[in-house]
Amino acid sequence: MKSIKSTQAVPALSRSTYRYPPPSAPAVCSYRSDSVRYPNAVGSSKCDWQSSCAVLSSKILSQDMSQPVDPSPGLGSPSAVNGHQSVPSSSDNLEIVPIKGTENLSPAVLPQPPKPLTITDLSPAPMHGSRLRVAYQGVPGAYSEAAAGKAYPNCEAIPCDQFEVAFQAVELWIADRAVLPVENSLGGSIHRNYDLLLRHRLHIVGEVQLPVHHCLLALPGARLEYLSRVISHPQALAQCEHTLTKLAPRAAREAVDDTAGAAEYIAANNLRDTAAIASARAAELYGLQVLADGIQDDSGNVTRFVMLAREPIIPRIDRPFKTSIVFAHDKGTSVLFKVLSAFAFRNISLTKIESRPHRNRPIRLVDDANVGTAKHFEYMFYVDFEASLADVRAQNALSDVQEFTSFLRVLGSYPMDMTPWTPSPGGRL
Ligand SMILES: O=C(O)C(=O)C[C@]1(C(=O)O)C=C[C@@H](O)C=C1
């Protein structure tokens, strides 16, 4: 089963709901680092690197300890990375990558240039005077809908049939925010959303961590022992893998677009031999019974969602903030250690690191006449670290990262979810 067509009263937005230019090239500002611009840039030999580490650490100590916060973003300042500062001079070597496919569009639908931030950017109030409209992937009863409600209580949750549609709903002002899953404590990263973060120009403005409590749902009267199939979102299937093997060892597993959509599909097609992994709310909405409750493999099953908006929020230092970046280097992965050390030297903790294929240039060939051709895979690195962009340590770290990399983008600097830990009951039957 490839996808489920939604039949609920509130239809999910789909890609055909509206017209939009095809996914753009990365809408980014990229910086080139080279030894001309940065005479002190770290060289490629081990010796260069070791001495640079020493220089770097002394530079950091003197900068971080003795310098007050510099409120004016200068050359190489990380606050310049997403273009929210005055237009850089050409000597800054800033490239703004044009968005492909938008050349013939009317100005009304073209992406707007960055606007100066105002005090109202701190407030999530919708511009149209009604409830905040929040796009999520799935149908009512999906965990993403619950995450939207946790992130923005009293919001109007707008179902979308694909992640990409949720991004576009915000870009086209159909929604004010999108709330999308990026990782789960058991199932790992939701790679599609990492790739989409890079292809779209939305900003991460917050995060929510949602305890995910799965149920096995079936039509009233259906019996566990007669199940031949269990359908759900691939993440949900992964999160219940062991428990499901014990509960329904003979049932085949099939992936569908979202958990609540799986429940809806069973109800709409009167499937007596099929169960869905979904929420208790999905059971209520689609008239299914709960065959088993709390079937996630671990009671601490949590999915982390990010909130996305057209504009970034102003980073602050009066509460815990996290910053998400993505970077790459045209000479390969060897920069990773240097980049990570820029954070280590400043005692900035990383909370997440993820690598994804560099889709524009997935393979780099290194020819050696004597031994042949090495084919290195190229990656984009996504890093989350525990500091606000308003923190001078983060600014200095990003300034160094910028020197070590050929591409750097700040995806967002946003308040950390600090809600108290409440694991769901259940797990490990
Ligand atoms: O299918 C849903 O209900 C979703 O909201 C998607 C999703 C995900 O993509 O990870 C969200 C939370 C759970 O981890 C399982 C599935």
XYZ file of N, CA, C and O in Angstrom, residues 271-408:
552
model
N -11.730 -3.568 7.296
C -10.718 -4.634 7.241
C -10.654 -5.363 8.576
O -10.105 -4.830 9.550
N -11.162 -6.581 8.610
C -11.262 -7.296 9.875
C -9.959 -7.991 10.277
O -9.761 -8.334 11.429
N -9.083 -8.222 9.279
C -7.841 -8.951 9.586
C -6.661 -8.013 9.782
O -5.516 -8.449 9.852
N -6.923 -6.706 9.797
C -5.822 -5.732 9.830
C -5.923 -4.858 11.072
O -7.020 -4.458 11.467
N -4.770 -4.577 11.666
C -4.728 -3.663 12.818
C -3.822 -2.488 12.475
O -3.000 -2.573 11.558
N -4.006 -1.413 13.213
C -3.160 -0.223 13.007
C -2.449 0.097 14.312
O -3.004 -0.095 15.398
N -1.227 0.612 14.193
C -0.563 1.186 15.364
C -0.850 2.675 15.311
O -0.484 3.349 14.335
N -1.526 3.173 16.327
C -1.917 4.591 16.326
C -2.269 4.994 17.750
O -2.148 4.205 18.698
N -2.732 6.223 17.878
C -3.031 6.761 19.211
C -4.441 6.355 19.674
O -5.300 5.976 18.860
N -4.671 6.492 20.972
C -6.010 6.211 21.513
C -7.011 7.204 20.909
O -8.173 6.876 20.673
N -6.560 8.412 20.642
C -7.448 9.407 20.032
C -7.878 8.962 18.626
O -9.022 9.144 18.221
N -6.956 8.329 17.889
C -7.306 7.834 16.551
C -8.392 6.750 16.677
O -9.304 6.675 15.850
N -8.304 5.920 17.737
C -9.319 4.884 17.949
C -10.693 5.532 18.110
O -11.687 5.096 17.507
N -10.747 6.582 18.909
C -12.021 7.289 19.127
C -12.534 7.906 17.840
O -13.709 7.779 17.490
N -11.643 8.579 17.120
C -12.061 9.308 15.925
C -12.597 8.379 14.840
O -13.518 8.729 14.108
N -11.999 7.167 14.705
C -12.359 6.298 13.580
C -13.136 5.059 14.037
O -13.293 4.111 13.270
N -13.561 5.049 15.287
C -14.451 3.983 15.763
C -13.783 2.629 15.865
O -14.404 1.597 15.570
N -12.519 2.588 16.262
C -11.838 1.299 16.408
C -11.699 0.944 17.888
O -11.803 1.810 18.760
N -11.441 -0.334 18.157
C -11.206 -0.745 19.541
C -9.695 -0.877 19.787
O -8.925 -1.137 18.863
N -9.324 -0.703 21.051
C -7.905 -0.820 21.426
C -7.644 -2.287 21.806
O -8.128 -2.772 22.825
N -6.888 -2.987 20.940
C -6.552 -4.393 21.224
C -5.428 -4.492 22.252
O -5.378 -5.431 23.042
N -4.489 -3.563 22.190
C -3.373 -3.531 23.156
C -2.942 -2.083 23.336
O -2.930 -1.311 22.382
N -2.619 -1.768 24.581
C -2.329 -0.368 24.935
C -0.861 -0.251 25.366
O -0.354 -1.135 26.063
N -0.182 0.790 24.948
C 1.215 0.999 25.369
C 2.149 -0.005 24.743
O 2.936 -0.649 25.432
N 2.087 -0.148 23.412
C 2.881 -1.217 22.764
C 4.240 -0.727 22.269
O 4.953 -1.475 21.606
N 4.604 0.521 22.582
C 5.958 0.982 22.205
C 6.988 0.174 22.993
O 6.722 -0.251 24.124
N 8.163 -0.064 22.363
C 9.164 -0.931 22.974
C 9.797 -0.338 24.223
O 10.466 -1.051 24.979
N 9.646 0.958 24.410
C 10.232 1.587 25.592
C 9.254 2.624 26.125
O 8.654 3.383 25.342
N 9.104 2.646 27.446
C 8.117 3.580 28.011
C 8.552 5.037 27.801
O 7.736 5.940 27.774
N 9.844 5.253 27.642
C 10.320 6.617 27.411
C 10.353 6.989 25.941
O 11.237 7.715 25.511
N 9.400 6.459 25.173
C 9.384 6.726 23.730
C 8.964 8.176 23.472
O 7.846 8.573 23.799
N 9.870 8.937 22.891
C 9.618 10.371 22.701
C 9.957 10.758 21.275
O 10.987 10.319 20.733
N 9.115 11.565 20.667
C 9.437 12.125 19.348
C 9.673 13.620 19.504
O 8.930 14.307 20.200
N 10.733 14.085 18.873
C 11.059 15.515 18.907
C 10.554 16.158 17.618
O 10.825 15.669 16.515
N 9.785 17.210 17.795
C 9.242 17.958 16.651
C 9.869 19.349 16.638
O 10.181 19.905 17.701
N 10.018 19.911 15.453
C 10.444 21.313 15.381
C 9.291 22.155 14.830
O 8.465 21.678 14.052
N 9.256 23.395 15.306
C 8.262 24.352 14.808
C 8.955 25.235 13.785
O 10.059 25.726 14.032
N 8.295 25.426 12.659
C 8.895 26.196 11.565
C 8.057 27.423 11.243
O 6.822 27.368 11.286
N 8.744 28.513 10.917
C 8.051 29.758 10.569
C 8.791 30.441 9.431
O 9.934 30.096 9.110
N 8.114 31.418 8.850
C 8.759 32.141 7.741
C 9.879 33.049 8.234
O 10.800 33.353 7.498
N 9.766 33.532 9.456
C 10.772 34.440 10.008
C 11.416 33.798 11.237
O 10.748 33.072 11.976
N 12.681 34.085 11.480
C 13.293 33.550 12.698
C 12.810 34.327 13.911
O 12.271 35.425 13.767
N 13.012 33.777 15.083
C 12.750 34.563 16.290
C 14.062 35.208 16.745
O 15.136 34.779 16.341
N 13.930 36.224 17.565
C 15.135 36.880 18.070
C 15.706 36.003 19.184
O 15.013 35.707 20.158
N 16.959 35.546 19.026
C 17.519 34.683 20.073
C 17.731 35.442 21.373
O 17.994 36.638 21.363
N 17.563 34.731 22.496
C 17.691 35.368 23.818
C 18.655 34.568 24.679
O 18.994 33.436 24.347
N 19.055 35.180 25.777
C 19.958 34.434 26.679
C 19.367 34.304 28.074
O 20.043 33.869 28.989
N 18.081 34.662 28.231
C 17.475 34.587 29.561
C 16.787 33.245 29.801
O 16.107 33.060 30.795
N 16.929 32.304 28.878
C 16.404 30.957 29.078
C 17.179 30.005 28.162
O 17.847 30.465 27.230
N 17.113 28.688 28.428
C 17.927 27.769 27.616
C 17.491 27.775 26.146
O 16.303 27.628 25.841
N 18.459 27.963 25.293
C 18.217 27.970 23.853
C 19.048 26.880 23.196
O 20.085 26.463 23.703
N 18.578 26.455 22.050
C 19.308 25.519 21.215
C 19.477 26.174 19.843
O 18.619 26.961 19.436
N 20.564 25.857 19.160
C 20.744 26.373 17.797
C 21.015 25.186 16.872
O 21.753 24.275 17.233
N 20.376 25.208 15.703
C 20.565 24.131 14.721
C 21.268 24.694 13.502
O 20.848 25.728 12.969
N 22.320 24.009 13.071
C 23.048 24.453 11.874
C 23.217 23.280 10.915
O 23.064 22.117 11.306
N 23.532 23.597 9.667
C 23.922 22.564 8.702
C 25.138 23.096 7.962
O 25.204 24.283 7.650
N 26.106 22.218 7.738
C 27.320 22.680 7.055
C 27.886 21.572 6.175
O 27.530 20.394 6.300
N 28.774 21.962 5.287
C 29.488 21.006 4.427
C 30.817 21.637 4.052
O 31.017 22.841 4.259
N 31.693 20.809 3.533
C 32.953 21.352 3.040
C 33.271 20.715 1.703
O 33.065 19.514 1.532
N 33.741 21.554 0.778
C 33.970 20.986 -0.558
C 35.201 20.093 -0.604
O 35.488 19.480 -1.614
N 35.918 19.992 0.495
C 37.059 19.051 0.519
C 36.733 17.819 1.361
O 37.626 17.103 1.812
N 35.457 17.605 1.637
C 35.092 16.352 2.275
C 34.860 16.457 3.769
O 34.716 17.534 4.332
N 34.871 15.267 4.392
C 34.438 15.170 5.783
C 35.547 15.479 6.775
O 35.327 15.460 7.978
N 36.763 15.750 6.287
C 37.886 15.915 7.203
C 37.708 17.126 8.116
O 38.364 17.222 9.150
N 36.795 18.046 7.752
C 36.610 19.241 8.586
C 35.814 18.947 9.854
O 35.745 19.784 10.743
N 35.218 17.770 9.910
C 34.278 17.523 10.999
C 34.927 17.725 12.378
O 34.362 18.375 13.257
N 36.120 17.182 12.533
C 36.779 17.308 13.832
C 37.037 18.773 14.174
O 36.829 19.210 15.303
N 37.469 19.536 13.177
C 37.743 20.955 13.416
C 36.465 21.681 13.843
O 36.458 22.481 14.777
N 35.392 21.389 13.140
C 34.128 22.066 13.447
C 33.678 21.717 14.868
O 33.320 22.597 15.658
N 33.741 20.431 15.185
C 33.267 20.026 16.515
C 34.142 20.628 17.618
O 33.660 20.990 18.692
N 35.425 20.780 17.324
C 36.303 21.339 18.350
C 35.965 22.805 18.622
O 36.184 23.300 19.728
N 35.419 23.508 17.630
C 35.036 24.916 17.841
C 33.992 25.011 18.962
O 33.941 25.999 19.699
N 33.181 23.974 19.087
C 32.186 23.955 20.172
C 32.812 23.420 21.461
O 32.579 23.948 22.541
N 33.640 22.393 21.328
C 34.247 21.781 22.520
C 35.096 22.794 23.276
O 35.022 22.886 24.503
N 35.877 23.577 22.545
C 36.740 24.570 23.190
C 35.949 25.559 24.039
O 36.463 26.153 24.960
N 34.715 25.765 23.672
C 33.902 26.777 24.381
C 32.900 26.138 25.335
O 31.953 26.792 25.780
N 33.076 24.848 25.583
C 32.156 24.130 26.478
C 30.714 24.230 26.029
O 29.808 24.347 26.848
N 30.515 24.220 24.733
C 29.133 24.213 24.223
C 28.792 22.754 23.907
O 29.479 22.106 23.105
N 27.731 22.254 24.533
C 27.364 20.845 24.322
C 26.587 20.694 23.023
O 25.718 21.502 22.711
N 26.903 19.623 22.321
C 26.106 19.272 21.144
C 25.010 18.322 21.599
O 25.253 17.442 22.428
N 23.805 18.495 21.076
C 22.735 17.580 21.465
C 22.396 16.616 20.336
O 21.702 15.629 20.552
N 22.910 16.908 19.135
C 22.543 16.029 18.024
C 23.504 16.252 16.870
O 23.901 17.397 16.598
N 23.898 15.185 16.208
C 24.643 15.334 14.959
C 24.102 14.307 13.971
O 23.835 13.164 14.341
N 23.873 14.763 12.778
C 23.255 13.911 11.757
C 23.967 14.184 10.441
O 24.287 15.342 10.147
N 24.237 13.170 9.670
C 24.792 13.446 8.343
C 23.857 12.902 7.282
O 23.228 11.856 7.468
N 23.754 13.632 6.195
C 22.891 13.243 5.078
C 23.681 13.367 3.786
O 24.597 14.193 3.704
N 23.340 12.597 2.787
C 24.072 12.717 1.523
C 24.000 14.143 0.981
O 22.967 14.797 1.090
N 25.095 14.585 0.426
C 25.155 15.903 -0.216
C 24.546 15.705 -1.603
O 25.221 15.313 -2.540
N 23.272 15.967 -1.737
C 22.549 15.544 -2.939
C 23.016 16.268 -4.199
O 22.867 15.741 -5.294
N 23.558 17.463 -4.054
C 24.040 18.169 -5.249
C 25.365 17.597 -5.747
O 25.715 17.765 -6.901
N 26.105 16.967 -4.841
C 27.413 16.423 -5.234
C 27.690 15.216 -4.335
O 28.490 15.262 -3.412
N 26.987 14.082 -4.616
C 27.051 12.952 -3.669
C 28.404 12.243 -3.608
O 28.719 11.615 -2.622
N 29.209 12.322 -4.692
C 30.465 11.557 -4.722
C 31.624 12.478 -5.103
O 31.484 13.329 -5.986
N 32.735 12.308 -4.425
C 33.946 13.069 -4.775
C 35.031 12.057 -5.148
O 35.318 11.127 -4.387
N 35.587 12.239 -6.335
C 36.619 11.310 -6.805
C 37.991 11.866 -6.455
O 38.255 13.046 -6.660
N 38.820 11.004 -5.908
C 40.198 11.414 -5.621
C 41.114 10.463 -6.391
O 41.188 9.274 -6.084
N 41.760 11.008 -7.418
C 42.596 10.165 -8.280
C 44.031 10.132 -7.789
O 44.605 11.156 -7.464
N 44.532 8.928 -7.717
C 45.940 8.765 -7.389
C 46.520 7.846 -8.472
O 46.094 6.687 -8.595
N 47.454 8.374 -9.231
C 47.970 7.625 -10.385
C 48.485 6.246 -9.974
O 48.396 5.287 -10.734
N 49.004 6.127 -8.755
C 49.606 4.856 -8.345
C 48.588 3.831 -7.877
O 48.709 2.645 -8.155
N 47.568 4.296 -7.152
C 46.658 3.316 -6.529
C 45.238 3.332 -7.082
O 44.416 2.513 -6.693
N 44.912 4.244 -7.973
C 43.574 4.262 -8.567
C 42.738 5.432 -8.081
O 43.269 6.467 -7.665
N 41.422 5.230 -8.115
C 40.501 6.333 -7.805
C 39.684 6.013 -6.565
O 38.942 5.032 -6.548
N 39.810 6.864 -5.548
C 38.963 6.699 -4.355
C 37.653 7.441 -4.600
O 37.653 8.541 -5.150
N 36.554 6.825 -4.218
C 35.240 7.446 -4.412
C 34.634 7.743 -3.042
O 34.096 6.871 -2.392
N 34.792 8.985 -2.608
C 34.298 9.353 -1.280
C 32.859 9.829 -1.376
O 32.516 10.579 -2.293
N 32.043 9.418 -0.423
C 30.685 9.947 -0.341
C 30.754 11.318 0.317
O 31.556 11.532 1.231
N 29.915 12.228 -0.145
C 29.892 13.578 0.433
C 28.661 13.742 1.318
O 27.592 13.196 1.009
N 28.814 14.509 2.363
C 27.722 14.644 3.341
C 27.433 16.103 3.679
O 28.307 16.957 3.599
N 26.201 16.328 4.102
C 25.841 17.566 4.787
C 25.752 17.173 6.264
O 25.170 16.139 6.595
N 26.295 17.990 7.135
C 26.237 17.695 8.570
C 25.256 18.631 9.258
O 25.350 19.852 9.085
N 24.369 18.046 10.011
C 23.401 18.818 10.800
C 23.815 18.710 12.264
O 23.982 17.604 12.781
N 23.959 19.844 12.911
C 24.367 19.835 14.317
C 23.419 20.721 15.119
O 23.072 21.824 14.686
N 22.988 20.217 16.265
C 22.239 21.038 17.233
C 23.157 21.262 18.421
O 23.791 20.313 18.905
N 23.246 22.486 18.903
C 24.064 22.728 20.091
C 23.302 23.589 21.086
O 22.401 24.355 20.715
N 23.725 23.426 22.351
C 22.998 24.066 23.451
C 23.535 25.458 23.733
O 24.300 25.651 24.683
N 23.177 26.402 22.909
C 23.527 27.814 23.151
C 22.664 28.652 22.228
O 22.246 28.195 21.151
N 22.425 29.861 22.672
C 21.642 30.793 21.857
C 22.571 31.526 20.901
O 23.745 31.759 21.217
N 22.033 31.913 19.787
C 22.818 32.699 18.842
C 23.160 34.069 19.426
O 24.057 34.750 18.941
N 22.459 34.449 20.483
C 22.781 35.718 21.144
C 23.949 35.568 22.121
O 24.411 36.547 22.686
N 24.392 34.343 22.316
C 25.490 34.058 23.245
C 26.817 34.240 22.487
O 27.018 33.645 21.423
N 27.712 35.019 23.046
C 28.957 35.324 22.341
C 29.780 34.061 22.069
O 30.486 33.962 21.074
N 29.639 33.054 22.917
C 30.369 31.798 22.684
C 29.899 31.146 21.385
O 30.692 30.646 20.596
N 28.562 31.168 21.182
C 28.013 30.575 19.963
C 28.436 31.392 18.743
O 28.772 30.843 17.697
N 28.459 32.702 18.897
C 28.853 33.554 17.773
C 30.303 33.277 17.377
O 30.619 33.136 16.197
N 31.174 33.159 18.387
C 32.581 32.895 18.076
C 32.761 31.491 17.494
O 33.551 31.281 16.571
N 32.012 30.545 18.036
C 32.120 29.173 17.509
C 31.697 29.152 16.045
O 32.367 28.567 15.189
N 30.597 29.827 15.739
C 30.121 29.813 14.353
C 31.064 30.580 13.432
O 31.193 30.243 12.252
N 31.697 31.573 13.981
C 32.683 32.304 13.190
C 33.815 31.352 12.755
O 34.266 31.376 11.614
N 34.222 30.490 13.682
C 35.253 29.503 13.334
C 34.706 28.459 12.363
O 35.364 28.085 11.396
N 33.497 27.997 12.641
C 32.901 26.976 11.763
C 32.848 27.504 10.330
O 33.135 26.791 9.370
N 32.524 28.757 10.234
C 32.438 29.376 8.910
C 33.791 29.326 8.191
O 33.856 29.142 6.985
N 34.851 29.469 8.949
C 36.177 29.410 8.336
C 36.531 27.993 7.889
O 37.266 27.816 6.930
N 36.012 27.003 8.625
C 36.379 25.617 8.307
C 35.516 25.010 7.206
O 35.771 23.889 6.791
N 34.455 25.678 6.817
C 33.477 25.048 5.928
C 33.275 25.888 4.666
O 33.590 27.072 4.637
N 32.722 25.254 3.638
C 32.416 26.024 2.428
C 30.925 26.339 2.358
O 30.497 27.115 1.511
N 30.155 25.723 3.219
C 28.714 26.007 3.272
C 28.279 25.954 4.729
O 28.615 25.018 5.448
N 27.573 26.978 5.148
C 27.054 26.997 6.523
C 25.720 27.718 6.520
O 25.592 28.792 5.924
